[in-house]
Amino acid sequence: MHTDDNLQRRGCSLVSICTLCKAHLETSEHLYLSCPFVIPIWQWLSSVFPIQFNLSSIADILKACNFH
Ligand SMILES: [Zn+2]
């Protein structure tokens, strides 16, 4: 994903800010786990599907989607 932290790791010099909340650095973890704009989306998904999402890490979210 083209987040600011990934672009910086590849040598791009830029100032990082989340384009949604404009209050935090734009990292994958922030965008998927802690941005105030994404939390309601996870809550909505939990209400629609019988899944309890663990927002500790992206890997934990993916584990919740493993229905095997
Ligand atoms: Zn944010």
Tab-separated table of N, CA and C in Angstrom, residues 18 20-22 24 29-40:
chain	number	residue	atom	x	y	z
A	18	CYS	N	-1.834	11.629	8.133
A	18	CYS	CA	-2.996	10.859	7.707
A	18	CYS	C	-3.955	11.796	6.980
A	20	LEU	N	-6.981	11.295	6.351
A	20	LEU	CA	-8.341	11.214	6.895
A	20	LEU	C	-8.500	12.074	8.136
A	21	CYS	N	-7.687	11.818	9.153
A	21	CYS	CA	-7.856	12.542	10.419
A	21	CYS	C	-6.934	13.753	10.541
A	22	LYS	N	-5.920	13.809	9.747
A	22	LYS	CA	-4.945	14.905	9.753
A	22	LYS	C	-4.350	15.159	11.143
A	24	HIS	N	-2.313	12.289	12.719
A	24	HIS	CA	-1.294	11.281	12.992
A	24	HIS	C	-0.456	11.046	11.752
A	29	GLU	N	-0.461	0.707	9.992
A	29	GLU	CA	-1.087	0.383	11.272
A	29	GLU	C	-2.113	1.447	11.660
A	30	HIS	N	-1.756	2.702	11.463
A	30	HIS	CA	-2.704	3.764	11.804
A	30	HIS	C	-3.948	3.677	10.918
A	31	LEU	N	-3.738	3.537	9.601
A	31	LEU	CA	-4.873	3.532	8.670
A	31	LEU	C	-5.808	2.356	8.909
A	32	TYR	N	-5.255	1.193	9.275
A	32	TYR	CA	-6.096	0.007	9.436
A	32	TYR	C	-6.562	-0.233	10.864
A	33	LEU	N	-5.841	0.312	11.854
A	33	LEU	CA	-6.136	-0.077	13.232
A	33	LEU	C	-6.594	1.050	14.150
A	34	SER	N	-6.077	2.237	13.975
A	34	SER	CA	-6.338	3.234	15.014
A	34	SER	C	-6.866	4.576	14.529
A	35	CYS	N	-6.949	4.797	13.252
A	35	CYS	CA	-7.473	6.070	12.772
A	35	CYS	C	-8.932	6.220	13.236
A	36	PRO	N	-9.300	7.363	13.754
A	36	PRO	CA	-10.691	7.546	14.195
A	36	PRO	C	-11.717	7.330	13.091
A	37	PHE	N	-11.295	7.390	11.855
A	37	PHE	CA	-12.220	7.168	10.757
A	37	PHE	C	-12.403	5.683	10.443
A	38	VAL	N	-11.468	4.833	10.844
A	38	VAL	CA	-11.570	3.416	10.514
A	38	VAL	C	-12.256	2.605	11.618
A	39	ILE	N	-12.195	3.078	12.842
A	39	ILE	CA	-12.802	2.340	13.959
A	39	ILE	C	-14.299	2.103	13.718
A	40	PRO	N	-15.070	3.108	13.303
A	40	PRO	CA	-16.493	2.844	13.031
A	40	PRO	C	-16.713	1.844	11.900
